[in-house]
JSON list of C-alpha atoms and ligand atoms in Angstrom, two decimals:
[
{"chain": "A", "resi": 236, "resn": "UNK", "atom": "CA", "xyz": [44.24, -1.18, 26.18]},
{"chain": "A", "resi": 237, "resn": "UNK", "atom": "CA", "xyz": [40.84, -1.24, 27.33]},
{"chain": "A", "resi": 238, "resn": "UNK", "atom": "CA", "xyz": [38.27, -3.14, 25.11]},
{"chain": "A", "resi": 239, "resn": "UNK", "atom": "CA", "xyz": [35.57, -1.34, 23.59]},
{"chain": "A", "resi": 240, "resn": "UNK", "atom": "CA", "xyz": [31.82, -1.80, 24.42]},
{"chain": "A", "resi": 241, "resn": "UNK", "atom": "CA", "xyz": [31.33, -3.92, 21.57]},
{"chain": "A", "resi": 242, "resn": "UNK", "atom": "CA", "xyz": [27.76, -3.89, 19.91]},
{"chain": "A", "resi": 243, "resn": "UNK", "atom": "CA", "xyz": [26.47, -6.39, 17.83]},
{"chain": "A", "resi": 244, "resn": "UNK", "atom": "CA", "xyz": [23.82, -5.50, 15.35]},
{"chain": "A", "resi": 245, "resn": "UNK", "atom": "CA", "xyz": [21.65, -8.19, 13.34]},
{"chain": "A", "resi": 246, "resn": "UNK", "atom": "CA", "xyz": [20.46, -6.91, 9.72]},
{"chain": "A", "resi": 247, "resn": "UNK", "atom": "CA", "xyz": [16.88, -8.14, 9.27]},
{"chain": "A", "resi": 248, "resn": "UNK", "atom": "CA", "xyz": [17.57, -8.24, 5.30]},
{"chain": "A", "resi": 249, "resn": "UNK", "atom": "CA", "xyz": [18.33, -12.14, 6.03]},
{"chain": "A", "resi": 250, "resn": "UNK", "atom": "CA", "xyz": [15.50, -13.26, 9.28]},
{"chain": "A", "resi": 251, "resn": "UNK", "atom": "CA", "xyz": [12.43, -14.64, 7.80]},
{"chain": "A", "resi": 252, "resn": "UNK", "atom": "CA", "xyz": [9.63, -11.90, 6.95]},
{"chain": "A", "resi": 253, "resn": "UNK", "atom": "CA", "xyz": [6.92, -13.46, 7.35]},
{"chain": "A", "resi": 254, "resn": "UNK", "atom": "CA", "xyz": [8.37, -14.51, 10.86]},
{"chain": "A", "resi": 255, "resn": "UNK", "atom": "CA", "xyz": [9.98, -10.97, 11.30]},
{"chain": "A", "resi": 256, "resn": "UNK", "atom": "CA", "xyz": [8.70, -10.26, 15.00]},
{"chain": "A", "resi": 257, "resn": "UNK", "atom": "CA", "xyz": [9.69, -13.63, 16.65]},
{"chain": "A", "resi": 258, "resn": "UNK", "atom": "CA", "xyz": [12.98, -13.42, 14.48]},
{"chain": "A", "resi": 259, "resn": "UNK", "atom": "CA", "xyz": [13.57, -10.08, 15.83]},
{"chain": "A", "resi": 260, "resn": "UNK", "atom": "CA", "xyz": [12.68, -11.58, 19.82]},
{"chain": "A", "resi": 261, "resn": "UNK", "atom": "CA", "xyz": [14.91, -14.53, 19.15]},
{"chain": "A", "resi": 262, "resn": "UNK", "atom": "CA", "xyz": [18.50, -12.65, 18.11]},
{"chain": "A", "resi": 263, "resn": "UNK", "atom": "CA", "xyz": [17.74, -9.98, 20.90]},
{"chain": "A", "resi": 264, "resn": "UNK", "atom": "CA", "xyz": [17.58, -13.50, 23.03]},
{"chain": "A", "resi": 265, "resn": "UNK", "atom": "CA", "xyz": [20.65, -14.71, 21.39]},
{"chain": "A", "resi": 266, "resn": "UNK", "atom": "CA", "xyz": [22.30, -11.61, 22.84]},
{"chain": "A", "resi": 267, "resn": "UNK", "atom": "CA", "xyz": [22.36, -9.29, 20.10]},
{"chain": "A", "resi": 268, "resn": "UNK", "atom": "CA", "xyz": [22.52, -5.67, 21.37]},
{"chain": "A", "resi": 269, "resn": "UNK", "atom": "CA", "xyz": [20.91, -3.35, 18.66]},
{"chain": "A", "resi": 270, "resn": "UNK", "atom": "CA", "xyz": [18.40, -4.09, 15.33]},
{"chain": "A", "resi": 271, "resn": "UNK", "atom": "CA", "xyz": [19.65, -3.32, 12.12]},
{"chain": "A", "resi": 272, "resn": "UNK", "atom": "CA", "xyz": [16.96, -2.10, 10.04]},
{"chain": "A", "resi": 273, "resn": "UNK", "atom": "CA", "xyz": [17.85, -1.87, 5.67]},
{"chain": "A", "resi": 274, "resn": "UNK", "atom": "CA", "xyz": [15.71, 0.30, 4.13]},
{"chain": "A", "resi": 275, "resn": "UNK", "atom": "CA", "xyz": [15.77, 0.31, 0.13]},
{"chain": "A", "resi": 276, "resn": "UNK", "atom": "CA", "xyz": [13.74, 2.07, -2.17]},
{"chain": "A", "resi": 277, "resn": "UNK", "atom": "CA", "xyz": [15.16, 0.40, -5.42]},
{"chain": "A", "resi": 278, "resn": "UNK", "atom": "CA", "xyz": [16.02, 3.91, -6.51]},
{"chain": "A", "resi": 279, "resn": "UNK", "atom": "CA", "xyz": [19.28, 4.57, -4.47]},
{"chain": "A", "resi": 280, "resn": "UNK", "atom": "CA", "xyz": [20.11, 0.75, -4.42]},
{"chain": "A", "resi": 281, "resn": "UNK", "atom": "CA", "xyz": [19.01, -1.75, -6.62]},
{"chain": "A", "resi": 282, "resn": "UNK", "atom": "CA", "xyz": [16.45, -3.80, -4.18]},
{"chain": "A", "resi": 283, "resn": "UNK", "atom": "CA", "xyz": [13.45, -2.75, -2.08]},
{"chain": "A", "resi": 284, "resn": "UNK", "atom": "CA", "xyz": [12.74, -4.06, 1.05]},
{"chain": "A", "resi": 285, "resn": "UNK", "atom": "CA", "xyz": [10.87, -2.02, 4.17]},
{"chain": "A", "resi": 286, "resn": "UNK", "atom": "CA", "xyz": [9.79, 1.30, 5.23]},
{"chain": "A", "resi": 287, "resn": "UNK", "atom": "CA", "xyz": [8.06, 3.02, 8.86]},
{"chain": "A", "resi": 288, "resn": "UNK", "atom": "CA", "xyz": [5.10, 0.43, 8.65]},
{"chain": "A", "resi": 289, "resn": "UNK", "atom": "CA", "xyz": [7.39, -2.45, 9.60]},
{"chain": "A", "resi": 290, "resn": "UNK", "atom": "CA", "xyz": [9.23, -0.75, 11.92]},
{"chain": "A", "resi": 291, "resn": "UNK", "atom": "CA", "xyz": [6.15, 0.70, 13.95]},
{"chain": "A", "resi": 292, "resn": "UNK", "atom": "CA", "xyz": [4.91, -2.86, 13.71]},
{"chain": "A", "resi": 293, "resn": "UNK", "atom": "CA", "xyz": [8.22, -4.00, 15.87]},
{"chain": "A", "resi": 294, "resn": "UNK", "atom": "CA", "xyz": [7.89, -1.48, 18.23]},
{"chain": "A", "resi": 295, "resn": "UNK", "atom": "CA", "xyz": [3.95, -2.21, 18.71]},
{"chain": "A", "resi": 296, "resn": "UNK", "atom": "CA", "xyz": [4.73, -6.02, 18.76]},
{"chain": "A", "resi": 297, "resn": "UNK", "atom": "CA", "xyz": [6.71, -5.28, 21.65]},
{"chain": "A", "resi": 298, "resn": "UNK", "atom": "CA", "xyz": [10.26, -4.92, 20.49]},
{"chain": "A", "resi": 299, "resn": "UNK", "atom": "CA", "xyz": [12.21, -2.49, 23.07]},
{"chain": "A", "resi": 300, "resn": "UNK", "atom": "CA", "xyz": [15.68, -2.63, 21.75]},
{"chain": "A", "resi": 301, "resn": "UNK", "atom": "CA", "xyz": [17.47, -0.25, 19.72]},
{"chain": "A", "resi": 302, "resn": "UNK", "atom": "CA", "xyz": [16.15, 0.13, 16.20]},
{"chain": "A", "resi": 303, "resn": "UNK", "atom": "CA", "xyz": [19.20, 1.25, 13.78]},
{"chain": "A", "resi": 304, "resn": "UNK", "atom": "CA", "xyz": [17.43, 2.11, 11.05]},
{"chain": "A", "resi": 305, "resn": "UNK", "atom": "CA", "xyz": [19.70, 2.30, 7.38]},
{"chain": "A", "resi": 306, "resn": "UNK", "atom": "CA", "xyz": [18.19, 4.45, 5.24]},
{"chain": "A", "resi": 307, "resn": "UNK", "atom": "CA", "xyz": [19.31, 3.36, 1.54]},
{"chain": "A", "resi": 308, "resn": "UNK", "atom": "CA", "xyz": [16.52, 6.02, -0.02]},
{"chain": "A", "resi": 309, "resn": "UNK", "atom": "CA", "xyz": [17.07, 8.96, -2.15]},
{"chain": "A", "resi": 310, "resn": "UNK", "atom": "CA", "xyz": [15.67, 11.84, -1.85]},
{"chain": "A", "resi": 311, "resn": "UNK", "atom": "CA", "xyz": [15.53, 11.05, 2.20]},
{"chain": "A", "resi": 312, "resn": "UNK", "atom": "CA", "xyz": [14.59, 13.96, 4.07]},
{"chain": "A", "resi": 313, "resn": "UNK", "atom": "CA", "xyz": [11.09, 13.04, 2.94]},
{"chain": "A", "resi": 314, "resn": "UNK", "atom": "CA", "xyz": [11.34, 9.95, 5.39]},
{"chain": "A", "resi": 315, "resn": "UNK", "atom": "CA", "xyz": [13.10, 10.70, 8.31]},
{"chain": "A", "resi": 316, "resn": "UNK", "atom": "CA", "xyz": [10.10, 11.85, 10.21]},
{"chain": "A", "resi": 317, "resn": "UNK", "atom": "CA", "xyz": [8.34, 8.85, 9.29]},
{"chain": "A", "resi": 318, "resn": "UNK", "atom": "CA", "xyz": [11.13, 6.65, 11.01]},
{"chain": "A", "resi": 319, "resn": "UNK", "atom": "CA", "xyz": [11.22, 9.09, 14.10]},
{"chain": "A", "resi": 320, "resn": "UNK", "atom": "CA", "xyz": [7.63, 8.47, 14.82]},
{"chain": "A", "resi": 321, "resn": "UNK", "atom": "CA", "xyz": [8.01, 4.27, 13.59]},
{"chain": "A", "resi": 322, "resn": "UNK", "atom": "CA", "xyz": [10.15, 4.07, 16.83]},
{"chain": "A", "resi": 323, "resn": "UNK", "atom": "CA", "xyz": [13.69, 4.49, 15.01]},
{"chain": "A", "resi": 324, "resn": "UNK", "atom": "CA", "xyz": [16.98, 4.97, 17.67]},
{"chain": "A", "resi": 325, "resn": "UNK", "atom": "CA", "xyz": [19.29, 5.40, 15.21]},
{"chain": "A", "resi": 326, "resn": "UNK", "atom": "CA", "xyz": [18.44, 7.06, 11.30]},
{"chain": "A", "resi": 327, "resn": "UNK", "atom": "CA", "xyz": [21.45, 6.78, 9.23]},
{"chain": "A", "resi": 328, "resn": "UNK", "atom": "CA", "xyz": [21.50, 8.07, 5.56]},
{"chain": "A", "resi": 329, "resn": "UNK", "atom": "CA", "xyz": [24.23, 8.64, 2.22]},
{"chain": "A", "resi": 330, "resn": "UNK", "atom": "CA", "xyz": [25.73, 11.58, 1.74]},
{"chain": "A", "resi": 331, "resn": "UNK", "atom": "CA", "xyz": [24.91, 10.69, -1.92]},
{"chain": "A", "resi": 332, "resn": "UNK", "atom": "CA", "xyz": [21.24, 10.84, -1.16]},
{"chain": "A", "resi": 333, "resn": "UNK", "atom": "CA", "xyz": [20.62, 14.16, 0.69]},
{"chain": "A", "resi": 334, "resn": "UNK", "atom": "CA", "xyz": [21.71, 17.35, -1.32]},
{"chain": "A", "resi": 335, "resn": "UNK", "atom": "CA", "xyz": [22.02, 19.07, 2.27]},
{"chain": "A", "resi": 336, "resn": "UNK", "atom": "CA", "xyz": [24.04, 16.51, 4.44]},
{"chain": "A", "resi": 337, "resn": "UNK", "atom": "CA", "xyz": [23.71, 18.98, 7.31]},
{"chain": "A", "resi": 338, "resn": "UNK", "atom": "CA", "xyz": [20.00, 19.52, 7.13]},
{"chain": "A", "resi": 339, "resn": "UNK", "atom": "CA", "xyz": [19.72, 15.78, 7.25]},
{"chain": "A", "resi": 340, "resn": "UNK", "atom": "CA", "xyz": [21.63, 15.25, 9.92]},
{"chain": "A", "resi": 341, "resn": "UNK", "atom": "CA", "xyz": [19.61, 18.01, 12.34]},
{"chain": "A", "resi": 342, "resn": "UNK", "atom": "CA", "xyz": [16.56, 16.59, 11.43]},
{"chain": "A", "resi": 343, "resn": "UNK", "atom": "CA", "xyz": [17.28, 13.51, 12.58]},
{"chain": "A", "resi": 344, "resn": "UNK", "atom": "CA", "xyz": [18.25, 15.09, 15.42]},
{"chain": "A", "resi": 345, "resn": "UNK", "atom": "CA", "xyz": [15.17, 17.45, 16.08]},
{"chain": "A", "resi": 346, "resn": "UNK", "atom": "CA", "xyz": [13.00, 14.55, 15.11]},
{"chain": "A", "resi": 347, "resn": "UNK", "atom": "CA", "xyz": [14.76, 13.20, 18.55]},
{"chain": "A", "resi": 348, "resn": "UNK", "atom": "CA", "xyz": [16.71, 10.10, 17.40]},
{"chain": "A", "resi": 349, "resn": "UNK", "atom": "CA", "xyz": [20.51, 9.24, 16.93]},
{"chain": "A", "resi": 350, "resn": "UNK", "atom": "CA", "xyz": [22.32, 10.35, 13.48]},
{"chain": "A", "resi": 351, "resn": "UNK", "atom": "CA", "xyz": [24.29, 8.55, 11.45]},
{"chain": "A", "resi": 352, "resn": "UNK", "atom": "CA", "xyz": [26.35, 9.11, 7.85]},
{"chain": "A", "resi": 353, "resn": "UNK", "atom": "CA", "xyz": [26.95, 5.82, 5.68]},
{"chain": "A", "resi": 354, "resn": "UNK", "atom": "CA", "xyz": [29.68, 5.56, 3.42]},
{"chain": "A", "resi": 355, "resn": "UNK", "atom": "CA", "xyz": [29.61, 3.34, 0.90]},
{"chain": "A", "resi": 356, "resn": "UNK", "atom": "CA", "xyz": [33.32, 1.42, 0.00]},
{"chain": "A", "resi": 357, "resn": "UNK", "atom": "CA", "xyz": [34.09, 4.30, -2.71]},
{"chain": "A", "resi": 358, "resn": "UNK", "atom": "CA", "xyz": [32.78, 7.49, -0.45]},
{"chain": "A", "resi": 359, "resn": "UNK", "atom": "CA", "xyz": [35.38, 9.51, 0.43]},
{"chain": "A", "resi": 360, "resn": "UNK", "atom": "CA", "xyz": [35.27, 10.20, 4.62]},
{"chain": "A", "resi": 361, "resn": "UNK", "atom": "CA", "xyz": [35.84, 14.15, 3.72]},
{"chain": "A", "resi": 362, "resn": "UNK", "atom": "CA", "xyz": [32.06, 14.27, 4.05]},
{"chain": "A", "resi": 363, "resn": "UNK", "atom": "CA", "xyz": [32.84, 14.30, 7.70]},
{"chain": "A", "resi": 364, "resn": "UNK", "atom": "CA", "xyz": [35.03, 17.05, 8.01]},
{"chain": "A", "resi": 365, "resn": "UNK", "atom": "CA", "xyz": [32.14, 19.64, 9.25]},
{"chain": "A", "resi": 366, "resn": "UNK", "atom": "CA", "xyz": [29.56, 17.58, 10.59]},
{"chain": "A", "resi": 367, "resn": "UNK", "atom": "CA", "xyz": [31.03, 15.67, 13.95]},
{"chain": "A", "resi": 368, "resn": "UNK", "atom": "CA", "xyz": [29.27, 17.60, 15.93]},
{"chain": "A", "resi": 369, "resn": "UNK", "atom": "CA", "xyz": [26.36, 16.31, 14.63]},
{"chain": "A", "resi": 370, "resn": "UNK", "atom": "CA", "xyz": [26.87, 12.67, 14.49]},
{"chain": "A", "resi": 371, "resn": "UNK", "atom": "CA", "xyz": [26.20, 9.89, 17.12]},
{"chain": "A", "resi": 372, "resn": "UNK", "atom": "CA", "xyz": [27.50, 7.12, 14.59]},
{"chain": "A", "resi": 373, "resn": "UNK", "atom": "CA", "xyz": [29.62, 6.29, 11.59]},
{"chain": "A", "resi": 374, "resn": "UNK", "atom": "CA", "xyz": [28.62, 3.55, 9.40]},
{"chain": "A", "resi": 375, "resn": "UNK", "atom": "CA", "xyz": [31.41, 2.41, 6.62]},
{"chain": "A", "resi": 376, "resn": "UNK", "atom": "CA", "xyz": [30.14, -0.29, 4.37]},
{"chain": "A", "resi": 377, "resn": "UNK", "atom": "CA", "xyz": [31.97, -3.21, 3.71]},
{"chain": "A", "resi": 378, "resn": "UNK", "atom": "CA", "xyz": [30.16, -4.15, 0.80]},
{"chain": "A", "resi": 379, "resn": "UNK", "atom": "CA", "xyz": [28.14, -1.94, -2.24]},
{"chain": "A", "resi": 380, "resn": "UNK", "atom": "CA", "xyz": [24.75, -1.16, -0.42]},
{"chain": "A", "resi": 381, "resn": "UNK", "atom": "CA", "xyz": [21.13, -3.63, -1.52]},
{"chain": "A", "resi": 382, "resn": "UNK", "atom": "CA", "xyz": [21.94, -7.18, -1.19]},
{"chain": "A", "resi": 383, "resn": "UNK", "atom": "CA", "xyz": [22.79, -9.02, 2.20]},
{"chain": "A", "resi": 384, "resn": "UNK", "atom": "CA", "xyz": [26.14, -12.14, 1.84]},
{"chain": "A", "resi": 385, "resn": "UNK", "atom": "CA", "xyz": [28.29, -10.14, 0.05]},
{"chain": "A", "resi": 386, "resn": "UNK", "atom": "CA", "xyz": [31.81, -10.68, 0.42]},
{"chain": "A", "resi": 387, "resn": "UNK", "atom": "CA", "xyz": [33.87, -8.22, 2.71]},
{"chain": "A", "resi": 388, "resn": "UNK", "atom": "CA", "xyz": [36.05, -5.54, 0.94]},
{"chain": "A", "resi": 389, "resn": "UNK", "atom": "CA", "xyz": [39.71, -5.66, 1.95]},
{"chain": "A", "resi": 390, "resn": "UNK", "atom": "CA", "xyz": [40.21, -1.85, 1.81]},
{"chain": "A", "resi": 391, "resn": "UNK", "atom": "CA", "xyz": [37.59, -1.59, 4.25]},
{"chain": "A", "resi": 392, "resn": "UNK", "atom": "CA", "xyz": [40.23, -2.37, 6.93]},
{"chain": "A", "resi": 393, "resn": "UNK", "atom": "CA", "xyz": [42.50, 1.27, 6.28]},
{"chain": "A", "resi": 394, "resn": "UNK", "atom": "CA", "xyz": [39.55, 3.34, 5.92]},
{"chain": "A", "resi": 395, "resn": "UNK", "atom": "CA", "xyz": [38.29, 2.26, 9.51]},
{"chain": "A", "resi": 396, "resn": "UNK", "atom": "CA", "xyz": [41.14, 3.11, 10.66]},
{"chain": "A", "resi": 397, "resn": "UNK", "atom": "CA", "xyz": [40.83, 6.47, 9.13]},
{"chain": "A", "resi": 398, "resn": "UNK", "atom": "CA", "xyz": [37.11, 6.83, 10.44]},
{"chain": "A", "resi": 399, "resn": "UNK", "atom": "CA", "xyz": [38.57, 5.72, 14.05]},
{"chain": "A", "resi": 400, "resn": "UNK", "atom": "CA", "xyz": [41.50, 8.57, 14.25]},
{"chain": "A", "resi": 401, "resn": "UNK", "atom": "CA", "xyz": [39.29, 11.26, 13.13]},
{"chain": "A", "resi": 402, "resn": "UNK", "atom": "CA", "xyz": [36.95, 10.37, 15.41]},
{"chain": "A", "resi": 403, "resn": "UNK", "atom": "CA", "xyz": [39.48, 10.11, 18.44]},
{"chain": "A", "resi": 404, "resn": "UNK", "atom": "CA", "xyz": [40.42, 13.26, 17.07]},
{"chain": "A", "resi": 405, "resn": "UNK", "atom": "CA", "xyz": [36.86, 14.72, 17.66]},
{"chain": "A", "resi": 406, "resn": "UNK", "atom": "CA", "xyz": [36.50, 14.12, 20.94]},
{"chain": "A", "resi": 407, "resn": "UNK", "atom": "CA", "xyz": [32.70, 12.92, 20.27]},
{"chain": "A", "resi": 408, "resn": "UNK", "atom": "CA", "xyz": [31.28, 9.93, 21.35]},
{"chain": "A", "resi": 409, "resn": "UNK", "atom": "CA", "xyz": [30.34, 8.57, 17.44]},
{"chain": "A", "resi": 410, "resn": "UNK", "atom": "CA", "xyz": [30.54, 4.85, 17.40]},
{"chain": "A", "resi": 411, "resn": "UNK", "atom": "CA", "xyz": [31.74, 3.61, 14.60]},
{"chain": "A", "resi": 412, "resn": "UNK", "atom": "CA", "xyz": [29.75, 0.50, 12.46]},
{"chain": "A", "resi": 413, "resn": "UNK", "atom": "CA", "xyz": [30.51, -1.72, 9.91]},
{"chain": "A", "resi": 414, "resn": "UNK", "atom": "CA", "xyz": [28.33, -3.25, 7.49]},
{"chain": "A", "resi": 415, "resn": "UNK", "atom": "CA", "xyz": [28.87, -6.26, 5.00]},
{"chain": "A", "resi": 416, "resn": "UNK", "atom": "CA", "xyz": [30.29, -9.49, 4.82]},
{"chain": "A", "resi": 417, "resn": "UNK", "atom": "CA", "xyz": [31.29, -9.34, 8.80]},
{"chain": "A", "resi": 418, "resn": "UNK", "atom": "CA", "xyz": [31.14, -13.38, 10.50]},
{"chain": "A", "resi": 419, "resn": "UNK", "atom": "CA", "xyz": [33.20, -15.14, 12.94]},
{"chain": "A", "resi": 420, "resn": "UNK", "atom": "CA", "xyz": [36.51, -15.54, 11.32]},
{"chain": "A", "resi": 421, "resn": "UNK", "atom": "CA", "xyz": [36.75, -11.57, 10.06]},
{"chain": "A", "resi": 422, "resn": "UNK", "atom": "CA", "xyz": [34.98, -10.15, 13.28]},
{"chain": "A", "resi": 423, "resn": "UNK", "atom": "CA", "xyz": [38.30, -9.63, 15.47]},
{"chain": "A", "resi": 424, "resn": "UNK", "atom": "CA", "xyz": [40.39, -7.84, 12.85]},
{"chain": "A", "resi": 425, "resn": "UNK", "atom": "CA", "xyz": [37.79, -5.47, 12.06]},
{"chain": "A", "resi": 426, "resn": "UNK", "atom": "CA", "xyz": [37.59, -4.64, 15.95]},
{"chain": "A", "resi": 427, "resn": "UNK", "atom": "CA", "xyz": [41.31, -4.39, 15.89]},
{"chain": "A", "resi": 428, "resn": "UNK", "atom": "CA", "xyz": [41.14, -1.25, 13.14]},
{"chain": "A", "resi": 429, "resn": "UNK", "atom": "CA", "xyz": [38.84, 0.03, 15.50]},
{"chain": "A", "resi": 430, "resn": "UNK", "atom": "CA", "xyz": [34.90, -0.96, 14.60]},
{"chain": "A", "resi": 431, "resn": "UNK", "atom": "CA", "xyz": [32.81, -0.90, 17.50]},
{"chain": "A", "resi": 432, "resn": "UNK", "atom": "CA", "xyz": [29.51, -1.84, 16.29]},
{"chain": "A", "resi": 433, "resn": "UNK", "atom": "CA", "xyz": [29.39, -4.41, 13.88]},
{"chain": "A", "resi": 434, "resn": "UNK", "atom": "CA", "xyz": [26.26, -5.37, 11.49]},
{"chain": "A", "resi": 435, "resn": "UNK", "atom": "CA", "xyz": [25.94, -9.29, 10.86]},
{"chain": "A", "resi": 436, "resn": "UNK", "atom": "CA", "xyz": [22.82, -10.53, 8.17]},
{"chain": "A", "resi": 437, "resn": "UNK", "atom": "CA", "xyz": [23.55, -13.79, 6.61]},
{"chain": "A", "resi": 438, "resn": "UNK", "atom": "CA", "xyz": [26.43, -14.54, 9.08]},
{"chain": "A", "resi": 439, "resn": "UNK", "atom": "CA", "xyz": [23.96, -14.77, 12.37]},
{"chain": "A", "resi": 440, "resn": "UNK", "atom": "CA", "xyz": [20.51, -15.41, 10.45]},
{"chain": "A", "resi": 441, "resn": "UNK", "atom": "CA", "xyz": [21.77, -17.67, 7.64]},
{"chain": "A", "resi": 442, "resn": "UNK", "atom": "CA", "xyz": [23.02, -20.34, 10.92]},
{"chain": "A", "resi": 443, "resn": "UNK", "atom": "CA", "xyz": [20.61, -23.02, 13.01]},
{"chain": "A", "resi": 444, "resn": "UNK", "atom": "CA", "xyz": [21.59, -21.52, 16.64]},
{"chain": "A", "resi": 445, "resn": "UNK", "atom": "CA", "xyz": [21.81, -17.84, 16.86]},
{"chain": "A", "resi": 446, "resn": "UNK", "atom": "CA", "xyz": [22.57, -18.43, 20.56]},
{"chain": "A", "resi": 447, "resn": "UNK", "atom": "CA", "xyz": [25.62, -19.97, 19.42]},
{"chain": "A", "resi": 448, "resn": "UNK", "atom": "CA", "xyz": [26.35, -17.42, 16.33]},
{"chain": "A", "resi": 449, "resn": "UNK", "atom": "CA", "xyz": [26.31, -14.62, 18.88]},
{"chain": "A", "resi": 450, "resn": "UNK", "atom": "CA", "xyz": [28.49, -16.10, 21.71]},
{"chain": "A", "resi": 451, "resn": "UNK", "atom": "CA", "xyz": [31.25, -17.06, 18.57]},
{"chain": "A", "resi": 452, "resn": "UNK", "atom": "CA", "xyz": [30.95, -13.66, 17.36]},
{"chain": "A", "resi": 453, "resn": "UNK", "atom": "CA", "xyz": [31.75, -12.27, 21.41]},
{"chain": "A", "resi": 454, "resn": "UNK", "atom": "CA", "xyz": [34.09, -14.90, 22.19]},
{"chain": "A", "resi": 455, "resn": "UNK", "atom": "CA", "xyz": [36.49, -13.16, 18.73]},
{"chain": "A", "resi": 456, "resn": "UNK", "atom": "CA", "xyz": [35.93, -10.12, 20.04]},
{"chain": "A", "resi": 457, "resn": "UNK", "atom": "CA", "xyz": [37.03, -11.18, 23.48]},
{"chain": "A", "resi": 458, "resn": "UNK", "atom": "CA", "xyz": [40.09, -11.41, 22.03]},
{"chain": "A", "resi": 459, "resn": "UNK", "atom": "CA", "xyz": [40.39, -8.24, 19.98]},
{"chain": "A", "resi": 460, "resn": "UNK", "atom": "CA", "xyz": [43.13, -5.86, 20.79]},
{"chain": "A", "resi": 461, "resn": "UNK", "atom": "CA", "xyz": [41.48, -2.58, 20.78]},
{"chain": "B", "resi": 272, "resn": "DX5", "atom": "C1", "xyz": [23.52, -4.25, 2.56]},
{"chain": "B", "resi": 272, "resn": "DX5", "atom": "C2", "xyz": [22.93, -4.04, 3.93]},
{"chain": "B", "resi": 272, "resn": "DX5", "atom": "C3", "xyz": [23.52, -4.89, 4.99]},
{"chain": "B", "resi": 272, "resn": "DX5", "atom": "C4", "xyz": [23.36, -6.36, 4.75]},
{"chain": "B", "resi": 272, "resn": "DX5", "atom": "C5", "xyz": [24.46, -7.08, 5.47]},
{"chain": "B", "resi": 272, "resn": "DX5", "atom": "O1", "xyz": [23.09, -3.24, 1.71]},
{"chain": "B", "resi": 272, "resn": "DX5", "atom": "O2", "xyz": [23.09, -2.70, 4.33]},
{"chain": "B", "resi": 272, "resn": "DX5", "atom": "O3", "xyz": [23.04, -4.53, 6.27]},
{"chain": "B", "resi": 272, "resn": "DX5", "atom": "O4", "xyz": [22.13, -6.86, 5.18]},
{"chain": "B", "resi": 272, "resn": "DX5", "atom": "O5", "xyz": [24.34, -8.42, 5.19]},
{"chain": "B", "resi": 272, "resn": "DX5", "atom": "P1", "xyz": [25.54, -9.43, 5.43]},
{"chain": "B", "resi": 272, "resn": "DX5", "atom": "O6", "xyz": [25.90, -9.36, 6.88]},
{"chain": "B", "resi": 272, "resn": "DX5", "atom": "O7", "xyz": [24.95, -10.75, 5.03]},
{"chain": "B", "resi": 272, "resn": "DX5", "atom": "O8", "xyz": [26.67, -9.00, 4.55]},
{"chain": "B", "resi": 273, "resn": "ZN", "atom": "ZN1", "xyz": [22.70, -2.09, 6.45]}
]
């Protein structure tokens, strides 16, 4: 089978802030294909890390590559215009944060970026049952949502596959993104249950050569079996 057009996504939750702009440049050097952007509001998750200011202040530094922005926030409608004019590509959000999971999503989408639903390990996927016509990604963490090097979460493996079949079964283009605990030795089996775009913190920013981090992470998926 054809292999998938794999994207690799570095989570800023483990560069260097005060060195966030040339930390940014230099894994978008390394190769990396899209930003991952955690938002937290230590309300929904237990940390608190960056809103629209930072991510306007990428953009305006001169940062033109996708910006997937992971809204951990609750309540989160609030915000999603702010991260549509910051320069956002992507706004993903919980189910468990919005009490109208469809209203979220179509803002997103009027606001004129990419939606996205984020299930934590113990979210059921029903929450996608009337909403794939509205989504342009699926993000399944691998890990409980606020802290980057986390370890990955076995049953993370059967409910990709899950994710991938129903969206086969949609017809829709929704890539589908992983997040938590991914690095070089778990990066191919995830690929093989059908992750195409895969979020990598401490595994990529926590190493010396990010040049080097990024090739070992394509070289395993080189060899995936998609
Ligand atoms: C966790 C964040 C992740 C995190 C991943 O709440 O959503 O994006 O930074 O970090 P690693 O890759 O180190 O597990
Ligand atoms: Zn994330």
């Amino acid at each position: 089978m054809a292999t998938r057009d794999y994207w690799i996504a570095p989570s800023i939750l483990s560069a260097d802030f005060a060195r966030l702009g040339a930390e940014v440049d230099a894994v978008l050097a390394a190769g990396a294909d899209v930003i991952h952007f955690d938002v937290m509001d230590n309300h929904y998750v237990p940390n608190l890390t960056v809103g629209p200011l930072v991510c306007e202040a990428l953009r305006k530094y001169g940062v033109t590559a996708p910006i997937d922005a992971h809204l951990m926030v609750k309540p989160v409608d609030r915000i999603i215009p702010d991260f549509a004019r910051a320069g956002a590509s992507y706004i993903t959000f919980h189910p468990e944060a919005s009490e109208h999971i469809d209203r979220s999503l179509q803002l997103i989408r009027d606001c004129g970026c990419k939606s996205g639903l984020v299930f934590n390990p113990a979210t059921p996927l029903h929450y996608l049952n009337h909403v794939m016509d509205k989504l342009d990604l699926v993000l399944l963490m691998a890990v409980n949502p606020g802290f980057g090097g986390q370890r990955f979460i076995e049953g993370t493996f059967a409910k990709l596959r899950e994710a991938r079949r129903l969206i086969d079964a949609s017809g829709y283009p929704i890539r589908l993104e992983v997040d938590g605990g991914v690095k070089i030795d778990n990066i191919r089996a995830i690929a093989e249950v059908g992750a195409d775009t895969f979020v990598a913190g401490s595994a990529i920013f926590n190493t010396p050569d990010y040049r080097a981090t990024v090739a070992a992470l394509r070289a395993e998926l080189a060899k995936a079996d998609a």
